[in-house]
GROMACS .gro file of C-alpha atoms in nm:
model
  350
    1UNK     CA    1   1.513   1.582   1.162
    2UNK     CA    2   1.615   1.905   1.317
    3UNK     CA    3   1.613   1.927   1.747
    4UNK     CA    4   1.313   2.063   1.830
    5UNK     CA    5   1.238   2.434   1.932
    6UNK     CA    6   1.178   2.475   2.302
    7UNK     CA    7   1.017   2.818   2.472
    8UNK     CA    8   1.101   2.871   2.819
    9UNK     CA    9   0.772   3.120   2.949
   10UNK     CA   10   0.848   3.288   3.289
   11UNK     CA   11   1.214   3.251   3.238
   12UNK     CA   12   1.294   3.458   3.482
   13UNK     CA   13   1.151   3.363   3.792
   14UNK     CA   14   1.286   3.132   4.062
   15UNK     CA   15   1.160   2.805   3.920
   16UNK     CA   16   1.260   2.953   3.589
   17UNK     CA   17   1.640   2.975   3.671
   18UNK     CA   18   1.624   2.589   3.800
   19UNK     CA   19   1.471   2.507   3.477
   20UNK     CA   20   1.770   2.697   3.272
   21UNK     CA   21   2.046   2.488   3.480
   22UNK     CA   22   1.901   2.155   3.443
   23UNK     CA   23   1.898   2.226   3.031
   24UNK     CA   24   2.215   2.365   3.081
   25UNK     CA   25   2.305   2.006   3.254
   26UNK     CA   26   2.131   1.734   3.116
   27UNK     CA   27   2.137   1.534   2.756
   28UNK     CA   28   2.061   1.827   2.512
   29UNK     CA   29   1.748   1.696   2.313
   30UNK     CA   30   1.676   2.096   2.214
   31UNK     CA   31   1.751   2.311   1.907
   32UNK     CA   32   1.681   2.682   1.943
   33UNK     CA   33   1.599   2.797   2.321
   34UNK     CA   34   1.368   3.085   2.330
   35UNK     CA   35   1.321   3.272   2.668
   36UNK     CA   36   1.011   3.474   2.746
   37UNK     CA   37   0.889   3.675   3.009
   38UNK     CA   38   0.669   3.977   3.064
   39UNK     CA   39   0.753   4.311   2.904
   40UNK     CA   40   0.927   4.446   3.238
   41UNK     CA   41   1.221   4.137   3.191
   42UNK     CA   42   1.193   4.137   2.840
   43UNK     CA   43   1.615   4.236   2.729
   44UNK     CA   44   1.763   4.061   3.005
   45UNK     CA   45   2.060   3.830   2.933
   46UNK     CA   46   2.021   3.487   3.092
   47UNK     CA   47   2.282   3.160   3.063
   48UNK     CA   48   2.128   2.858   2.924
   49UNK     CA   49   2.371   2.567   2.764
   50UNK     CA   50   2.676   2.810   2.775
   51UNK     CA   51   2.533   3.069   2.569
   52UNK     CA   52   2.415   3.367   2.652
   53UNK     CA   53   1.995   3.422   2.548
   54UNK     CA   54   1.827   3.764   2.548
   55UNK     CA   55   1.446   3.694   2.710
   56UNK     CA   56   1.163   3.818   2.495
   57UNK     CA   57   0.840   3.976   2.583
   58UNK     CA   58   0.535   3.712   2.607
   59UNK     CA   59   0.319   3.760   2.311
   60UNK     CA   60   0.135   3.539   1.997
   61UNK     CA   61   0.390   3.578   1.803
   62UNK     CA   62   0.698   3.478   2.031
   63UNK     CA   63   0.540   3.118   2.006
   64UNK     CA   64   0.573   3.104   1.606
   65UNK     CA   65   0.798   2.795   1.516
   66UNK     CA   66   0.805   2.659   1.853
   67UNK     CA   67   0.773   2.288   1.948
   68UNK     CA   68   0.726   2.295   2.267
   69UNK     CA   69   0.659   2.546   2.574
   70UNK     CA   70   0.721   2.503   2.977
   71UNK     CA   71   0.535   2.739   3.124
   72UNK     CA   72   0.617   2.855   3.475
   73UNK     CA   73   0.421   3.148   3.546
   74UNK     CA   74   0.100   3.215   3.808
   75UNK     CA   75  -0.200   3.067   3.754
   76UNK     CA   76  -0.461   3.350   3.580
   77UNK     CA   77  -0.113   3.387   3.334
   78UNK     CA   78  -0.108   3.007   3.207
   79UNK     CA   79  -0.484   3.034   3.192
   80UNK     CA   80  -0.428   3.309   2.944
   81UNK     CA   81  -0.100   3.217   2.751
   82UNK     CA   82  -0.147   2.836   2.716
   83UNK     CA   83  -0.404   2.824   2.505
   84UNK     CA   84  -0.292   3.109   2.297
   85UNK     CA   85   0.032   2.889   2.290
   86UNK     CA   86  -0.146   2.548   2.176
   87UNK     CA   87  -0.321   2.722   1.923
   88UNK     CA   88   0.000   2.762   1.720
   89UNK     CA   89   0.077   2.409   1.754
   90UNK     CA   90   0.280   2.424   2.053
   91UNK     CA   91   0.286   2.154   2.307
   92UNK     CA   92   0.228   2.300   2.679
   93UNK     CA   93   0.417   2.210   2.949
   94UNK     CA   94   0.237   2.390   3.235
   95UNK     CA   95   0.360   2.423   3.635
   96UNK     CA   96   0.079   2.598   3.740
   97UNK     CA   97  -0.273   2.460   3.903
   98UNK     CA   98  -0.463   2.615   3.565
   99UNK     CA   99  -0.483   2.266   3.396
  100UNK     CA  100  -0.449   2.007   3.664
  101UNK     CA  101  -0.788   1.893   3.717
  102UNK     CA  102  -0.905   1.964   3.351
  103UNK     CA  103  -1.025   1.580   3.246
  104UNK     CA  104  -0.877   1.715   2.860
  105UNK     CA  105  -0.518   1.791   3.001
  106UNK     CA  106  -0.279   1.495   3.147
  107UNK     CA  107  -0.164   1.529   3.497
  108UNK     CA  108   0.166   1.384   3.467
  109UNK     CA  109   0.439   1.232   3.696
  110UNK     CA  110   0.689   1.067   3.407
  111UNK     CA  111   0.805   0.769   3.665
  112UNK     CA  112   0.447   0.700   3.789
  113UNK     CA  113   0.240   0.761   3.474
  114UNK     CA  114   0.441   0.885   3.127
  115UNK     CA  115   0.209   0.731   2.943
  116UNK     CA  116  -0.078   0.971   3.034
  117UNK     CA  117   0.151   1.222   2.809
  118UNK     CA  118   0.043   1.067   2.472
  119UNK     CA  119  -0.345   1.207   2.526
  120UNK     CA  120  -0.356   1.585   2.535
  121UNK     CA  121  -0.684   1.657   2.340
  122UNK     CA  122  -0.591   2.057   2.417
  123UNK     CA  123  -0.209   2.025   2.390
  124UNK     CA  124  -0.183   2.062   2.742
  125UNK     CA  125   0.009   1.873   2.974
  126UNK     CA  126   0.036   2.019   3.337
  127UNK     CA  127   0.266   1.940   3.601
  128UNK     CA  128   0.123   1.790   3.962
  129UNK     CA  129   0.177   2.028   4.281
  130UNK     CA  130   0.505   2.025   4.458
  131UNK     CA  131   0.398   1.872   4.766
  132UNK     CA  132   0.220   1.590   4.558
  133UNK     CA  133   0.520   1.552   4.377
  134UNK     CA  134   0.765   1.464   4.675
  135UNK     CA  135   0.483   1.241   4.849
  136UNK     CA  136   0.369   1.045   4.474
  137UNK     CA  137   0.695   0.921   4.394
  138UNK     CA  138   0.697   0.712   4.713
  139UNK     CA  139   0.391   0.624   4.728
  140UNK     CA  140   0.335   0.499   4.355
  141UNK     CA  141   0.568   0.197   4.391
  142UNK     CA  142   0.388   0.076   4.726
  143UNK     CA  143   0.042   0.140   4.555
  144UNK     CA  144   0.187  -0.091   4.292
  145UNK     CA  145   0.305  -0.372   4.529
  146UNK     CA  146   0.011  -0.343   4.789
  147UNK     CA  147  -0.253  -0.186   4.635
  148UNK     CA  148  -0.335   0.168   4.790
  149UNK     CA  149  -0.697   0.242   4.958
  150UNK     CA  150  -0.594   0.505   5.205
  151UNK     CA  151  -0.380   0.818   5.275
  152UNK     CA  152  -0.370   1.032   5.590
  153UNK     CA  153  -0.062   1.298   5.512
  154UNK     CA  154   0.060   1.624   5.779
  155UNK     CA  155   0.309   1.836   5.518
  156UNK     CA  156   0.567   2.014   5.638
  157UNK     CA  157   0.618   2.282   5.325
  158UNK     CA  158   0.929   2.495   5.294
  159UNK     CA  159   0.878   2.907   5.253
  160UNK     CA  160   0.979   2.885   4.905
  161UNK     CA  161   0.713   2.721   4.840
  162UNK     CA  162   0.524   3.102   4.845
  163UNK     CA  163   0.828   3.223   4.597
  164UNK     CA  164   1.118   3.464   4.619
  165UNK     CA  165   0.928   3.663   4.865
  166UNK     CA  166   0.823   3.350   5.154
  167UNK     CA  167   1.213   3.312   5.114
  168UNK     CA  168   1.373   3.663   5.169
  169UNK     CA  169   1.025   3.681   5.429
  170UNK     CA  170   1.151   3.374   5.620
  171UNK     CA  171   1.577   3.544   5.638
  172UNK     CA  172   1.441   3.838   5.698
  173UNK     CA  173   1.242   3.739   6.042
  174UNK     CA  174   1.542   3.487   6.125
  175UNK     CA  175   1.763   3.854   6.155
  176UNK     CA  176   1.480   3.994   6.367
  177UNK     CA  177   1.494   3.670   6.622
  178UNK     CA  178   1.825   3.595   6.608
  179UNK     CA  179   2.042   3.664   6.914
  180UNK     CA  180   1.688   3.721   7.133
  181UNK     CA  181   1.651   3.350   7.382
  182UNK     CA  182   1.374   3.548   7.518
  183UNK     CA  183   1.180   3.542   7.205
  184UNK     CA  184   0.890   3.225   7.198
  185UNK     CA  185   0.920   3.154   7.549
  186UNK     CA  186   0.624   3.430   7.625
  187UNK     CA  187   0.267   3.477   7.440
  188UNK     CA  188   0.337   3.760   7.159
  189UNK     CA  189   0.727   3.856   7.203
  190UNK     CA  190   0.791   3.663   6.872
  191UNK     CA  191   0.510   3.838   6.686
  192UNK     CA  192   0.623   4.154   6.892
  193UNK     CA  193   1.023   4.112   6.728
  194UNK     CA  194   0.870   4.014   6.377
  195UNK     CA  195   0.563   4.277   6.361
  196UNK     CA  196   0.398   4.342   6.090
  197UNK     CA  197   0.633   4.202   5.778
  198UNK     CA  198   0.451   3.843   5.705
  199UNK     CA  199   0.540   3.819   5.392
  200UNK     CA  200   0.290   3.566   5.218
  201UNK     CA  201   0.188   3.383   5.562
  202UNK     CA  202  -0.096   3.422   5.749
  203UNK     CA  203   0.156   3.453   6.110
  204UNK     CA  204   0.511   3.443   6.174
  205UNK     CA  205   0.741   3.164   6.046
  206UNK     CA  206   1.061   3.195   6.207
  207UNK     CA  207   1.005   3.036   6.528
  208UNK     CA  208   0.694   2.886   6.454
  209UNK     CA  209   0.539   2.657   6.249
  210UNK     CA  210   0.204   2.782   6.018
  211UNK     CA  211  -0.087   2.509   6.014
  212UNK     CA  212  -0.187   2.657   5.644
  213UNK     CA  213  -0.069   2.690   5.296
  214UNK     CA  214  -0.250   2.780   5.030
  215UNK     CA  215  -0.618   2.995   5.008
  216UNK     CA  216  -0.928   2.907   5.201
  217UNK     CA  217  -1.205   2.653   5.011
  218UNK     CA  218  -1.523   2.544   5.142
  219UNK     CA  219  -1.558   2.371   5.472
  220UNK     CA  220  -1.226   2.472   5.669
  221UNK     CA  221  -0.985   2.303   5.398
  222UNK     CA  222  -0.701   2.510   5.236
  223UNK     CA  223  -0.636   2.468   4.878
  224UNK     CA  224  -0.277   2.297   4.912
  225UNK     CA  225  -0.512   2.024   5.107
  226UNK     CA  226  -0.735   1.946   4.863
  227UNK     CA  227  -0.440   1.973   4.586
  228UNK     CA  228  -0.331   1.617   4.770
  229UNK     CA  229  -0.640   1.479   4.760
  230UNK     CA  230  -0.752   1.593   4.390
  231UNK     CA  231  -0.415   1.537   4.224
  232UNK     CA  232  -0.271   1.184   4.417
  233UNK     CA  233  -0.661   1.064   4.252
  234UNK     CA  234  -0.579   1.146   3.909
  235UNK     CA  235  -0.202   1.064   3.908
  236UNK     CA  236  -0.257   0.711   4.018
  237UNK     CA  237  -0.595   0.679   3.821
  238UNK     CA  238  -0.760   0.639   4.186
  239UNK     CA  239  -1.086   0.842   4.145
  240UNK     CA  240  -1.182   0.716   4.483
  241UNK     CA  241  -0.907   0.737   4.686
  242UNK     CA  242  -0.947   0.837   5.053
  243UNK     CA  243  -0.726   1.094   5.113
  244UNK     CA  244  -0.694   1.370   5.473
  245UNK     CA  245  -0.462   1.595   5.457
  246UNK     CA  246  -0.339   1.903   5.688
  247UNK     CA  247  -0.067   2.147   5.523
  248UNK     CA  248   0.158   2.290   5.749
  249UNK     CA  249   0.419   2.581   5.635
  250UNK     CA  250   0.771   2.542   5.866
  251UNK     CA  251   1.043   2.772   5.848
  252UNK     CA  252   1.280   2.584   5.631
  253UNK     CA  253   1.420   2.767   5.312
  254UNK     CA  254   1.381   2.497   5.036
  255UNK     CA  255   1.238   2.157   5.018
  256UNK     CA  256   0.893   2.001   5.157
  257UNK     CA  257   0.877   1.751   5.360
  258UNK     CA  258   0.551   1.482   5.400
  259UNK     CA  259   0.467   1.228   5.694
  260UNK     CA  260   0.251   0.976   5.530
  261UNK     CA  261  -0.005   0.705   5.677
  262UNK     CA  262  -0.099   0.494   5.449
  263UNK     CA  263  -0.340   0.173   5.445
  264UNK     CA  264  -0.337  -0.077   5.148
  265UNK     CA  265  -0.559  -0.350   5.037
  266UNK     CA  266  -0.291  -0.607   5.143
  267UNK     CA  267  -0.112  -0.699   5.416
  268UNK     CA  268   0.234  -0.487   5.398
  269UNK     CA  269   0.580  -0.520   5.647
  270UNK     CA  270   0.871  -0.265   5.661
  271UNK     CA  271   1.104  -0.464   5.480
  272UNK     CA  272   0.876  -0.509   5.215
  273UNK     CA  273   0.821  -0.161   5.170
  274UNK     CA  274   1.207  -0.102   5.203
  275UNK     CA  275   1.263  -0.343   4.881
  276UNK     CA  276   1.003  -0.185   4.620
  277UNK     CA  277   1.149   0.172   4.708
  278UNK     CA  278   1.466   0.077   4.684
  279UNK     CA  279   1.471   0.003   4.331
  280UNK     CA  280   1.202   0.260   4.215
  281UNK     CA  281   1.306   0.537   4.048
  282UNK     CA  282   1.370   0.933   4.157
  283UNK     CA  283   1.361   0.743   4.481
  284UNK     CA  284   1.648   0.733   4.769
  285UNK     CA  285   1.608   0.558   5.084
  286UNK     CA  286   1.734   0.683   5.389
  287UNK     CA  287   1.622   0.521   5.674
  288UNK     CA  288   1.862   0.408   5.962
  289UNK     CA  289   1.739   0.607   6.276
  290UNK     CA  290   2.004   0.425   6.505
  291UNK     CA  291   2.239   0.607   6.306
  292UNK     CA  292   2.046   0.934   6.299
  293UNK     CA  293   1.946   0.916   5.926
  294UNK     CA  294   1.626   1.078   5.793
  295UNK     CA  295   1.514   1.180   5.522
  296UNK     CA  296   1.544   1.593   5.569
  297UNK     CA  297   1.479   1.896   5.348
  298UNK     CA  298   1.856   2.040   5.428
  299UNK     CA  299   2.018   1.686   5.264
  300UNK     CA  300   1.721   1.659   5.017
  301UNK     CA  301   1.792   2.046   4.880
  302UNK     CA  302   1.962   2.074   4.569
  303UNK     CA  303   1.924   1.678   4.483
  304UNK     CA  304   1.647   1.551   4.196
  305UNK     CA  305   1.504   1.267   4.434
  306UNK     CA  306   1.227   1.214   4.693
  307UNK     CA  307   1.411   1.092   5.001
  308UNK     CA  308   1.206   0.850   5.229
  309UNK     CA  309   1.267   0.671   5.554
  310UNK     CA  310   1.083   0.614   5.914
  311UNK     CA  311   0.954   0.350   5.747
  312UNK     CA  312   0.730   0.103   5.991
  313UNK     CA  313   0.383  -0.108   5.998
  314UNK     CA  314   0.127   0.087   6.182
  315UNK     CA  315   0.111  -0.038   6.524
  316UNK     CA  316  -0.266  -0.134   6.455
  317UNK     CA  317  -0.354  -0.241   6.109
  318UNK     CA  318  -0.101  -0.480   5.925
  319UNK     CA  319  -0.211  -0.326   5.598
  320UNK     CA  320  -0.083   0.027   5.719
  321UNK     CA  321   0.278   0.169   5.659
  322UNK     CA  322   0.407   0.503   5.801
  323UNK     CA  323   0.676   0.681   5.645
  324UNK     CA  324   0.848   1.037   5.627
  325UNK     CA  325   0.928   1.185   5.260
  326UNK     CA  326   1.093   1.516   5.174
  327UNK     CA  327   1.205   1.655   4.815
  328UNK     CA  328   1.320   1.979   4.665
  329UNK     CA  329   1.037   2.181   4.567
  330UNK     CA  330   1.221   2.378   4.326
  331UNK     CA  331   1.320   2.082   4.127
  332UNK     CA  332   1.159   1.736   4.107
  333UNK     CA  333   0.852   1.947   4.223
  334UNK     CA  334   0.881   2.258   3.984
  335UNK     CA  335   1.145   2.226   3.723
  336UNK     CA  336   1.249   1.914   3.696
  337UNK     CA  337   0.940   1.726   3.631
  338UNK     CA  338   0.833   2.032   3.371
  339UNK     CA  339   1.177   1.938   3.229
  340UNK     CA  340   1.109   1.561   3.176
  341UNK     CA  341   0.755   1.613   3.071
  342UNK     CA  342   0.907   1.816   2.779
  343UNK     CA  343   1.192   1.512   2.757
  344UNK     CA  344   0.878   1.305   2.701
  345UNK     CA  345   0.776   1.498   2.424
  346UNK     CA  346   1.051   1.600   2.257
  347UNK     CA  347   1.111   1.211   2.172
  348UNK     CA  348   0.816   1.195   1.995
  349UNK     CA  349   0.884   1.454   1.791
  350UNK     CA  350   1.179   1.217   1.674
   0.00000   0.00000   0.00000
């Protein structure tokens, strides 16, 4: 049987171009690649696999004789375009938070939960948050050894996590602060130096950190927040898992970081911990603080795993572990996973 026909929607965008050099990079499982885009990219020339593909404007008709689709594109767009897409018998791979929570549409981490793939009533499968992402791949092999009741997580998320424009918003203010050892040492000289270019944030990021990512929802939490919550329930098919988080944005270019408390069923030691994350997969341990190694977005950047270390037993309750994780947004948390989802799928098709 012929490879399967693959649709790359929002080919263009920053996630977009990750998701171009890891098909470019890993086993090719693909026939025809088909990039697609709004009408204002539509006729640019992008690499994929060596060759060189002209993107196409989004519409019905682009999806005709394709297998499968990995949608990265906002929210109110996949709302749109997916189901337009499944209606022509394409398989949906989507990266935005349309789908997630739909109870008809698999949320799904491939090394936590690839079975979930095989049920997509709507012929939907969407992709979990980035921050969920880093933090789930870590936690899902200690859920599995000690049986998971309880998470109390403080992010640490990276300006592209906001796009192209929290990035070039994030350089830009570093070139207003830079060179200034005045500036944060006084009440308002480092909103004074930035002024009035935020960018997606709410305040200032260089020199600062932002406790708030995403939009506002009911009762003082931020979207982001209850993304953790929601999504680390459905992933690990926990519908009543306690989970507190706070989202904090920190000026770091690429890769978010998350420190995790979390209390199990069981009784749980470092070690322990240390020996079912060392074997898991997408997984790398660094943890030697005597030798000043963490796990830290500018290492983590550019790599496919979640990193992890500080690991210790909470002080207080010998069923509680603390640990730091930190990941590349842009690729186990955007492309990547939309990549293997679409692996997944592809081998059925077989």
């Amino acid at each position: 049987m012929a490879q399967p026909t693959l649709a790359v929607v929002g080919a263009t965008g920053s996630v977009g171009t990750v998701m171009l050099e890891l098909l470019s990079s890993r086993r090719n499982v693909w026939g025809e690649i088909r990039l697609l885009a709004t009408a204002r990219s539509a006729g640019k020339e992008l690499s994929c696999r060596g060759e060189q593909l002209t993107v196409r404007e989004l519409t019905p008709e682009a999806f005709d004789g394709v297998d499968v689709a990995m949608f990265d594109v906002p929210d109110d767009v996949s709302r749109e375009w997916a189901p337009i897409a499944a209606a022509r018998g394409v398989t949906v791979v989507d990266n935005s938070a349309a789908f997630r929570m739909d109870a008809d549409v698999p949320l799904v981490v491939p090394e936590v939960n690839k079975e979930a793939v095989r049920d997509r009533p709507r012929n939907i499968v969407s992709n979990a948050n980035c921050t969920v992402m880093a933090m789930i791949m870590a936690i899902a092999p200690l859920h599995r050894e000690y049986g998971l009741r309880e998470l109390v997580l403080a992010s640490y998320q990276a300006a592209s996590g906001a796009g192209q424009i929290g990035v070039d918003t994030l350089h830009d203010q570093l070139s207003k602060v830079a060179g200034d050892r005045s500036l944060g040492s006084r009440p308002g000289n480092v909103r004074q130096a930035v002024g009035d270019d935020l960018g997606p944030f709410p305040a200032p990021l260089a020199l600062n950190v932002v406790p708030w990512s995403g939009v506002q929802e009911p009762l003082g939490w931020s979207s982001e927040e209850l993304k953790l919550r929601n999504e680390s329930r459905k992933i690990l098919g926990l519908p009543a898992l306690k989970v507190s988080a706070t989202c904090v944005r920190v000026p770091v270019v690429t890769g978010h970081s998350i420190a995790v408390h979390a209390v199990f069923g069981s009784e749980v030691d470092a070690d322990g911990a240390r020996q079912a994350l060392r074997g898991a997969p997408g997984v790398i341990l660094v943890d030697d603080p005597e030798a000043g190694e963490f796990p830290m977005p500018i290492d983590a950047v550019g790599t496919d795993p979640s990193w992890v270390g500080r690991i210790r037993r909470a002080m207080d309750d010998p069923r509680a572990l603390d640990l730091f994780v930190t990941g590349d947004n842009m690729r186990k948390g955007a492309a990547l996973n939309t990549v293997q989802i679409a692996e997944l799928i592809a081998a059925e098709m077989k």
